[in-house]
């Protein structure tokens, strides 16, 4: 993955402010943070989508991200953290190497996710849940994106 910026960080070809590294994952400060201490946790192996990251690596990503979140929230500036992962351009993924954001949050940090809340028409939620349940069972036995 010659041109992937995060692969270059993993390989030490470009600098990053690393905060953690083990056999499976690397974590470093986001270059343009939402709040100071915003960290990215990435698999060392290149995957565009988190859906193809092996389960043990994905599990390590979540474990490391949540423990980094704990470290961040114990600092005086923050009270909590968000974990965020964009999978695909329409979801806001800009760097095409799967990564989990750990965003430290304070009650007065003046940052709001633009989170809207729609309402399902009558019967639509049950219908959609049934359709998804069938497809998810199949998807879990597959490995492609
Ligand atoms: P995405 O929108 O793909 O979920 O987030 C990509 C993140 O990577 C952004 O928050 C951006 O600031 C960060 N980023 C992009 N290029 C670099 C880089 O070269 N070094 C570091 N440390 N972060 C980067
Ligand atoms: Zn990569």
Short mmCIF file of N, CA, C and O and ligand atoms in Angstrom, two decimals, residues 1-8 10 42-48 95-98, ligand 2:
data_model
loop_
_atom_site.label_atom_id
_atom_site.label_comp_id
_atom_site.label_asym_id
_atom_site.label_seq_id
_atom_site.Cartn_x
_atom_site.Cartn_y
_atom_site.Cartn_z
N UNK A 1 0.84 -1.19 0.00
CA UNK A 1 0.00 0.00 0.00
C UNK A 1 0.88 1.25 0.00
O UNK A 1 0.94 2.01 0.97
N UNK A 2 1.59 1.45 -1.12
CA UNK A 2 2.64 2.44 -1.24
C UNK A 2 2.27 3.87 -0.90
O UNK A 2 3.06 4.60 -0.32
N UNK A 3 1.05 4.29 -1.25
CA UNK A 3 0.69 5.70 -1.07
C UNK A 3 -0.14 5.96 0.18
O UNK A 3 -0.51 7.10 0.43
N UNK A 4 -0.43 4.93 0.94
CA UNK A 4 -1.31 5.11 2.10
C UNK A 4 -0.56 5.83 3.23
O UNK A 4 0.45 5.34 3.73
N UNK A 5 -1.09 6.97 3.63
CA UNK A 5 -0.42 7.81 4.63
C UNK A 5 -0.31 7.11 5.99
O UNK A 5 0.69 7.25 6.70
N UNK A 6 -1.33 6.33 6.34
CA UNK A 6 -1.28 5.66 7.64
C UNK A 6 -0.33 4.45 7.60
O UNK A 6 0.31 4.14 8.61
N UNK A 7 -0.23 3.78 6.44
CA UNK A 7 0.79 2.73 6.31
C UNK A 7 2.19 3.35 6.47
O UNK A 7 3.08 2.74 7.07
N UNK A 8 2.37 4.55 5.93
CA UNK A 8 3.67 5.22 6.06
C UNK A 8 3.96 5.56 7.52
O UNK A 8 5.11 5.50 7.95
N UNK A 10 2.81 3.77 10.07
CA UNK A 10 3.13 2.46 10.67
C UNK A 10 4.59 2.10 10.38
O UNK A 10 5.32 1.62 11.27
N UNK A 42 -5.22 2.55 14.76
CA UNK A 42 -5.29 1.91 13.44
C UNK A 42 -4.69 0.49 13.48
O UNK A 42 -3.79 0.22 14.28
N UNK A 43 -5.19 -0.39 12.62
CA UNK A 43 -4.53 -1.69 12.47
C UNK A 43 -3.21 -1.48 11.74
O UNK A 43 -3.13 -0.65 10.83
N UNK A 44 -2.18 -2.24 12.12
CA UNK A 44 -0.90 -2.08 11.41
C UNK A 44 -1.02 -2.56 9.96
O UNK A 44 -0.39 -2.02 9.06
N UNK A 45 -1.84 -3.59 9.77
CA UNK A 45 -2.07 -4.12 8.43
C UNK A 45 -3.05 -3.20 7.70
O UNK A 45 -4.02 -2.73 8.30
N UNK A 46 -2.83 -2.97 6.41
CA UNK A 46 -3.73 -2.09 5.65
C UNK A 46 -5.07 -2.74 5.38
O UNK A 46 -5.13 -3.81 4.78
N UNK A 47 -6.12 -2.08 5.81
CA UNK A 47 -7.50 -2.42 5.43
C UNK A 47 -8.21 -1.11 5.18
O UNK A 47 -8.14 -0.20 6.01
N UNK A 48 -8.88 -1.01 4.04
CA UNK A 48 -9.66 0.20 3.78
C UNK A 48 -10.86 0.26 4.71
O UNK A 48 -11.18 1.31 5.28
N UNK A 95 -9.24 9.29 5.06
CA UNK A 95 -8.05 8.44 4.94
C UNK A 95 -8.51 6.99 4.80
O UNK A 95 -9.18 6.46 5.69
N UNK A 96 -8.17 6.37 3.68
CA UNK A 96 -8.72 5.06 3.35
C UNK A 96 -7.91 3.91 3.95
O UNK A 96 -7.61 2.91 3.28
N UNK A 97 -7.55 4.08 5.20
CA UNK A 97 -6.95 3.02 6.03
C UNK A 97 -7.78 3.05 7.31
O UNK A 97 -7.82 4.08 8.00
N UNK A 98 -8.48 1.95 7.58
CA UNK A 98 -9.43 1.93 8.70
C UNK A 98 -8.82 2.53 9.97
O UNK A 98 -7.66 2.24 10.29
ZN1 LIG B 2 -2.72 1.81 4.83
#
